[in-house]
mmCIF file of C-alpha atoms in Angstrom:
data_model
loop_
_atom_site.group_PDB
_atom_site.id
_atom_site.type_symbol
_atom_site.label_atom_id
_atom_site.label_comp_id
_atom_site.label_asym_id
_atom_site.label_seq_id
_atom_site.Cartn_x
_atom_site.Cartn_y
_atom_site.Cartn_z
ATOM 1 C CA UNK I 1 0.000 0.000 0.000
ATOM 2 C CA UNK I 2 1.405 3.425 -1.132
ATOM 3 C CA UNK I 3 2.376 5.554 1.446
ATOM 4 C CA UNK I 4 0.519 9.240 1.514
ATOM 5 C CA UNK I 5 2.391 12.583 0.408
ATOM 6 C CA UNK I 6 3.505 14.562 3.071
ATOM 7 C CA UNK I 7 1.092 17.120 2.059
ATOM 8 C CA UNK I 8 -1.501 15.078 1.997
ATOM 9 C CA UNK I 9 -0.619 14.129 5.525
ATOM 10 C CA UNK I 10 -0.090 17.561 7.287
ATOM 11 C CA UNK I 11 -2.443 18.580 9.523
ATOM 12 C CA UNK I 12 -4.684 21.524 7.818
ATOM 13 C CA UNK I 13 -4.734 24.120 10.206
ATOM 14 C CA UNK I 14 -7.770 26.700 10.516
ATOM 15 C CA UNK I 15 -7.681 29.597 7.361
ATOM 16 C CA UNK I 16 -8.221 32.257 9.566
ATOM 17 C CA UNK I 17 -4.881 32.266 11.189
ATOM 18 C CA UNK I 18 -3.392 33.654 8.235
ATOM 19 C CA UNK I 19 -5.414 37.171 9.146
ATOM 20 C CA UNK I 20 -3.981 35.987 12.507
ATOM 21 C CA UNK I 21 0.016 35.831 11.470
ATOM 22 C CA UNK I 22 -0.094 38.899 8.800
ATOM 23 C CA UNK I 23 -1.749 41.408 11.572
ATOM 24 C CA UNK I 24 1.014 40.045 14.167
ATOM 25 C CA UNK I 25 3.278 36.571 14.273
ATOM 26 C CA UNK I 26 3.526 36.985 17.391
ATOM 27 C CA UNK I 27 -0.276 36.941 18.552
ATOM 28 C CA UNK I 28 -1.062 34.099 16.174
ATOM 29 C CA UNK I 29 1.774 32.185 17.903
ATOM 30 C CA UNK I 30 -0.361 33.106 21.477
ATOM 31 C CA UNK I 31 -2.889 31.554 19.767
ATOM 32 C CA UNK I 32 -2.021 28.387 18.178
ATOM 33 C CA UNK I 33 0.561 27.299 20.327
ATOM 34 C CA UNK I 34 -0.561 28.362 24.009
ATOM 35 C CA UNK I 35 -4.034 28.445 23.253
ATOM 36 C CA UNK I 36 -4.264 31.640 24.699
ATOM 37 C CA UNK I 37 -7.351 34.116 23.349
ATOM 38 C CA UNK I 38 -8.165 37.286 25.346
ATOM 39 C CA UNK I 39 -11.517 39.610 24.081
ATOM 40 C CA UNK I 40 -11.686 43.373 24.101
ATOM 41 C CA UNK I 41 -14.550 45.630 23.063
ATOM 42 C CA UNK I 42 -13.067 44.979 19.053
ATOM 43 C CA UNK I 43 -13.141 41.466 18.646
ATOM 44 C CA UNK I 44 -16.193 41.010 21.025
ATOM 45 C CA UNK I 45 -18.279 43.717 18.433
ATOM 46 C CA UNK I 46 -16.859 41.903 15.727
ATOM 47 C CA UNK I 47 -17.885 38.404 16.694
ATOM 48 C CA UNK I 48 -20.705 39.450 17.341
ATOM 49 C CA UNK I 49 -21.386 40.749 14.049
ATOM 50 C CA UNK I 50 -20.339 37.617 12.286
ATOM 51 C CA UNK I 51 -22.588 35.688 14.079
ATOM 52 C CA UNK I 52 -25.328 37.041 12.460
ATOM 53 C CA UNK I 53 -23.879 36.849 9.035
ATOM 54 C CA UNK I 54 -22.457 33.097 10.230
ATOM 55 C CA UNK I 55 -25.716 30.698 9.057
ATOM 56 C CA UNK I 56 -24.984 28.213 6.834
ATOM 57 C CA UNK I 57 -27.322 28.656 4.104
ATOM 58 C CA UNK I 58 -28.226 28.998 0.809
ATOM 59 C CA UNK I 59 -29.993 32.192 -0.833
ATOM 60 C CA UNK I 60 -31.301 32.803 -4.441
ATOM 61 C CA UNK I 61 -32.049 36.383 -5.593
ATOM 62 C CA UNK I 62 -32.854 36.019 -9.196
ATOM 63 C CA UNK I 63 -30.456 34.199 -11.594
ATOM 64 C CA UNK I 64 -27.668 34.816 -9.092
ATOM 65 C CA UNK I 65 -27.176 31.855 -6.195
ATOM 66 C CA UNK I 66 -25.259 33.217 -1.997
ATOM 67 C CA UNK I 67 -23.303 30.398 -0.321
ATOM 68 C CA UNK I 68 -23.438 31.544 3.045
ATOM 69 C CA UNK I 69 -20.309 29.931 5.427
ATOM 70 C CA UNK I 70 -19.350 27.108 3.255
ATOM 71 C CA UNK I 71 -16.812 24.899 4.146
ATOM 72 C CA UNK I 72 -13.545 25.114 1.989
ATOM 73 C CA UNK I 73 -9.941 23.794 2.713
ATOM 74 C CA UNK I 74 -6.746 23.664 0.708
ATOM 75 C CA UNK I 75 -4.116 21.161 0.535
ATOM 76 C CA UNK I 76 -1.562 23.662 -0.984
ATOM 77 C CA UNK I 77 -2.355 26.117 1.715
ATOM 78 C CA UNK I 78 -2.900 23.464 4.079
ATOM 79 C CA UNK I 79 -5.321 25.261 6.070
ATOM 80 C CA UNK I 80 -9.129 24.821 6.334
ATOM 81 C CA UNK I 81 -12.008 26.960 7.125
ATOM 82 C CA UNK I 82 -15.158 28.834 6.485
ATOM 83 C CA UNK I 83 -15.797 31.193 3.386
ATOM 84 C CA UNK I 84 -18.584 34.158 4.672
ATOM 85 C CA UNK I 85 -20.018 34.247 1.878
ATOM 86 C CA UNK I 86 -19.931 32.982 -2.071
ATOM 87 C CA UNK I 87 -21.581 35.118 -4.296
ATOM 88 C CA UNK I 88 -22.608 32.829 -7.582
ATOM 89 C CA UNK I 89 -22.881 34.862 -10.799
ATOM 90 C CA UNK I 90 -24.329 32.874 -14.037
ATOM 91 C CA UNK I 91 -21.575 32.489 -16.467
ATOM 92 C CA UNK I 92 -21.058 29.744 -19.286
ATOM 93 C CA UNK I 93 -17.201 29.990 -18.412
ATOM 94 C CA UNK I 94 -18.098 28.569 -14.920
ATOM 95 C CA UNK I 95 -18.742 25.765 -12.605
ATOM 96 C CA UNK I 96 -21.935 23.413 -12.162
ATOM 97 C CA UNK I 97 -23.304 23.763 -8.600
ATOM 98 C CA UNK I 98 -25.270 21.728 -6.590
ATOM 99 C CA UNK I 99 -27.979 24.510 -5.867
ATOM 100 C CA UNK I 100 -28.457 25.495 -9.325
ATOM 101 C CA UNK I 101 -28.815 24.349 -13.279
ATOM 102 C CA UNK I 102 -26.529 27.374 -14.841
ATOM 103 C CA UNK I 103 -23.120 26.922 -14.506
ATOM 104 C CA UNK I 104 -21.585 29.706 -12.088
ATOM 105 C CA UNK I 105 -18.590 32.176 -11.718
ATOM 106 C CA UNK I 106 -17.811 32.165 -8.261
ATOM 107 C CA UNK I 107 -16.737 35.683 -6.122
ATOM 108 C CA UNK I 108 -15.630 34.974 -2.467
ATOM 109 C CA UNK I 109 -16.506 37.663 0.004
ATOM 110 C CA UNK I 110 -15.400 38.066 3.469
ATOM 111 C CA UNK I 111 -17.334 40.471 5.992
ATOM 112 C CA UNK I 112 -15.483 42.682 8.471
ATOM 113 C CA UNK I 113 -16.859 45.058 10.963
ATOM 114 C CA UNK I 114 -15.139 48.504 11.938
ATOM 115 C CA UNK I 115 -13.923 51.304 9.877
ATOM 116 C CA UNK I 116 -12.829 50.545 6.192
ATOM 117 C CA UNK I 117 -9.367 49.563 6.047
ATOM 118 C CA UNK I 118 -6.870 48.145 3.598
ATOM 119 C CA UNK I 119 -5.310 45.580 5.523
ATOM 120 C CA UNK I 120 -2.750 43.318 3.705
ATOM 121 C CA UNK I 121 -4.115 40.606 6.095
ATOM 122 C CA UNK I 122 -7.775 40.822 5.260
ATOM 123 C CA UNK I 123 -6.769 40.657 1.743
ATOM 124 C CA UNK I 124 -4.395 37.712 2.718
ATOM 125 C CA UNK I 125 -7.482 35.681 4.059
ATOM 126 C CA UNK I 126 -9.889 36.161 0.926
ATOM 127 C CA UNK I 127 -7.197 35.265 -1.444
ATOM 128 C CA UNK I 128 -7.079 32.239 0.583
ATOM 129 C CA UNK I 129 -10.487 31.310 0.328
ATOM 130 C CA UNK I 130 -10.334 31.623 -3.712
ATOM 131 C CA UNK I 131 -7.757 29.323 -3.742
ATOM 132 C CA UNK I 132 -9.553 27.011 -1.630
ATOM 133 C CA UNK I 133 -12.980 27.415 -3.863
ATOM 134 C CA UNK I 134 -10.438 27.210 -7.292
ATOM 135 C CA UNK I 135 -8.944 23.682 -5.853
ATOM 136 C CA UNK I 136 -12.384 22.422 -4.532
ATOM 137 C CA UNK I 137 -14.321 23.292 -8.065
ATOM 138 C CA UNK I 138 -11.612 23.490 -10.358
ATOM 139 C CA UNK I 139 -11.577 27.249 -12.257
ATOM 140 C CA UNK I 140 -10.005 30.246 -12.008
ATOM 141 C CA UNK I 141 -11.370 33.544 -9.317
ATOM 142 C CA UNK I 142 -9.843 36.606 -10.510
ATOM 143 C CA UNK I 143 -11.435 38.793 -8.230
ATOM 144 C CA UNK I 144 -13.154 38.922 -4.302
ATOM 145 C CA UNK I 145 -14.561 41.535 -2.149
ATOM 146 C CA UNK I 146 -14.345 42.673 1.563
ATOM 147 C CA UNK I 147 -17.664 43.843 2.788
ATOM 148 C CA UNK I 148 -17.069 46.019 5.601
ATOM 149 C CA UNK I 149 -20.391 45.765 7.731
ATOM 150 C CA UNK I 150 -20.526 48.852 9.680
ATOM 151 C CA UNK I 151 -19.365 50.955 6.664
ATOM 152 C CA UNK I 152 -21.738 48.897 4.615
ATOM 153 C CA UNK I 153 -19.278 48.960 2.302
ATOM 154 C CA UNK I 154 -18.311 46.742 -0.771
ATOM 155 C CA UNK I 155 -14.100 47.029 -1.763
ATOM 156 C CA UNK I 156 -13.540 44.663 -4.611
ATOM 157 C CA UNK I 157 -9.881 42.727 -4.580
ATOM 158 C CA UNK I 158 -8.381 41.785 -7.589
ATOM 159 C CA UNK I 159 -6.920 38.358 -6.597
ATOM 160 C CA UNK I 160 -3.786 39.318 -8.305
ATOM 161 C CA UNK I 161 -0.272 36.762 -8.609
ATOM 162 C CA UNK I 162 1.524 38.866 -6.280
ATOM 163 C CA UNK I 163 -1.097 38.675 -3.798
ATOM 164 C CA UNK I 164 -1.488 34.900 -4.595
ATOM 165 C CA UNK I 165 2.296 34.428 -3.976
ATOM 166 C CA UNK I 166 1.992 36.421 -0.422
ATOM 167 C CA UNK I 167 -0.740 33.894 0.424
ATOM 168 C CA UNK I 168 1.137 30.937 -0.187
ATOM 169 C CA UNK I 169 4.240 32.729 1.557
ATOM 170 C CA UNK I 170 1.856 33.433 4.634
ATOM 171 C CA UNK I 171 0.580 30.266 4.612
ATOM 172 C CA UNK I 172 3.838 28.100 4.808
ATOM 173 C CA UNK I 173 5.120 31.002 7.508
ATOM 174 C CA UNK I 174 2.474 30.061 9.769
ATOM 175 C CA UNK I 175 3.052 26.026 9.227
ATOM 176 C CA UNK I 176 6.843 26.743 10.333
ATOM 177 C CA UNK I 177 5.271 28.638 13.716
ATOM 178 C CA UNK I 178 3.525 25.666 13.929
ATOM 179 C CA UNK I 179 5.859 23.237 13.308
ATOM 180 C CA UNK I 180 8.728 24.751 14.969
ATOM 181 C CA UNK I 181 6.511 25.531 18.126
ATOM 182 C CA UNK I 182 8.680 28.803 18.821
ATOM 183 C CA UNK I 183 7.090 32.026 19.838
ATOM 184 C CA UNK I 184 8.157 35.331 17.279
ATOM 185 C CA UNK I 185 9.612 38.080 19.897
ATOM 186 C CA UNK I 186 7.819 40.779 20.605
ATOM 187 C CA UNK I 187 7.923 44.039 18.785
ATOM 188 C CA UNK I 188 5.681 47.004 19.680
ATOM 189 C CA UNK I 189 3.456 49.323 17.333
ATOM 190 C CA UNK I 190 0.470 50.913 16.532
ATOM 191 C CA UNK I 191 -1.567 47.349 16.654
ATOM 192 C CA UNK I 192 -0.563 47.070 19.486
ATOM 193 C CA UNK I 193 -2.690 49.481 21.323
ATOM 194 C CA UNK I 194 -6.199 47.963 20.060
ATOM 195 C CA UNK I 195 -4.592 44.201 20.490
ATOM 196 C CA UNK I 196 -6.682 42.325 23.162
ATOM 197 C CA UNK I 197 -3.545 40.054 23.487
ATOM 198 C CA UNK I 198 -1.249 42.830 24.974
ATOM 199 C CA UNK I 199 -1.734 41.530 28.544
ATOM 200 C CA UNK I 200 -0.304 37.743 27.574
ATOM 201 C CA UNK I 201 1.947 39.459 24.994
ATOM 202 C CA UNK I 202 3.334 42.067 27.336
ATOM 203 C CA UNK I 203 5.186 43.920 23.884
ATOM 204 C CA UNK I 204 6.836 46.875 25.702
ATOM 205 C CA UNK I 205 8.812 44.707 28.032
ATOM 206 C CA UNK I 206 12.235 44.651 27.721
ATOM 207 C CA UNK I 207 13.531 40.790 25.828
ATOM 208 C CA UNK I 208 15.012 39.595 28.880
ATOM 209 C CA UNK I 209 12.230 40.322 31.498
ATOM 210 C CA UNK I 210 9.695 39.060 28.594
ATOM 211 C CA UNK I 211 11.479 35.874 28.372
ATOM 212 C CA UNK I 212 11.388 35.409 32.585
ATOM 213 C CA UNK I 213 7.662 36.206 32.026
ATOM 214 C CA UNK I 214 7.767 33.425 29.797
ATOM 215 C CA UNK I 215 9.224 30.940 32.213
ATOM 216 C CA UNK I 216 7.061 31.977 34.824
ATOM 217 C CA UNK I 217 4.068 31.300 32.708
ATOM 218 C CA UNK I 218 5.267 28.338 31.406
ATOM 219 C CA UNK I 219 6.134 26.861 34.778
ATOM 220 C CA UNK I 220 2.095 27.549 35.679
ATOM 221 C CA UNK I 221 1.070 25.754 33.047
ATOM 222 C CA UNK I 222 3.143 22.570 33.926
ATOM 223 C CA UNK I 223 2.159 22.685 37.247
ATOM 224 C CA UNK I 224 -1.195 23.332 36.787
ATOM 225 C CA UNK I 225 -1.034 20.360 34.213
ATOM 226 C CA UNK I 226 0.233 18.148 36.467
#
């Protein structure tokens, strides 16, 4: 019996720690590896928000066909996740769907709540639910959208190769983190200050009082472990 690819093998970890790494290494490390998650007023508003976009579902308003929190994953990103929304546009260059007759072009769109930004990360995370949709159904998604829910705004993201190439860059960044189980140093900035990780991150301490920090809250853990 054949043995399976390493890739094939890998352990797909969830999509939206790519937003996680690009906005800060260091807080996705908090994340994946001690399992540490702290809310503020910013991601409790926002959760709160994508709950009530978060119902998986399907909606047909005329010839066009919403895939609402599908389930996608990628072996090339090797992560796996939940697209917001896919917006299905009749097109006789697209796919067959199970919800429809026509075949479709597909357009991912993720929601985000706050002010309209153009974060590299956000941008990051869409790409990487095209790729997941292209691998799944087989075509080609030249462009996505962030839908900024406060704003009620629509900014459309050409799903360019250079963006493509900082996915896959991101992607195999965060499987190192992973894999390597070693947590980025800290390195204060303006994300910092609406971060609800600061208090485990602790980013404006010195590196060698962050590292005793580290011990001490490593040591915890063992012993509370035990």
């Amino acid at each position: 019996m054949r043995n399976c690819s390493a890739e094939i093998e890998r352990e797909l970890l969830p999509l939206s720690w790519l937003a996680q790494y690009g906005y800060c290494p260091r807080r996705c490390a908090l994340l994946a590896l001690d399992q540490v998650w702290n809310e503020n007023e910013f991601t409790a508003e926002g959760r709160a928000q994508h709950q009530r976009v978060h119902t998986a579902r399907v909606e047909r308003r005329g010839a066009q066909i919403f895939l609402y929190e599908q389930p996608v994953f990628s072996r090339t990103l090797g992560v796996s996740g939940l697209c917001d929304c896919v917006e299905a546009r009749p097109s006789p260059e697209g796919v067959q769907l199970p919800y429809g007759t026509e075949r479709y072009r597909l357009y991912p769109i993720e929601y985000k709540h706050g002010v309209v930004r153009d974060e590299e990360e956000y941008h990051i995370q869409l790409c990487a639910q095209a790729i997941c949709l292209e691998e799944r159904y087989g075509t080609h998604i030249p462009l996505g959208a962030i839908f900024f829910i406060d704003a009620h705004r629509r900014d459309e993201i050409p799903l360019s190769p250079e963006l493509r190439g900082k996915t896959l860059q991101t992607a195999q960044a965060l499987q190192e983190l992973v894999a390597e189980e070693t947590l980025p140093p800290a390195s204060y900035g303006a994300k910092c200050k609406k971060c609800s990780m600061q208090d485990y991150c602790q980013p404006k301490l010195k590196r060698t009082a962050n590292s005793y920090c580290r011990t001490l809250w490593e040591t915890a853990l063992q012993e509370g472990s035990q």
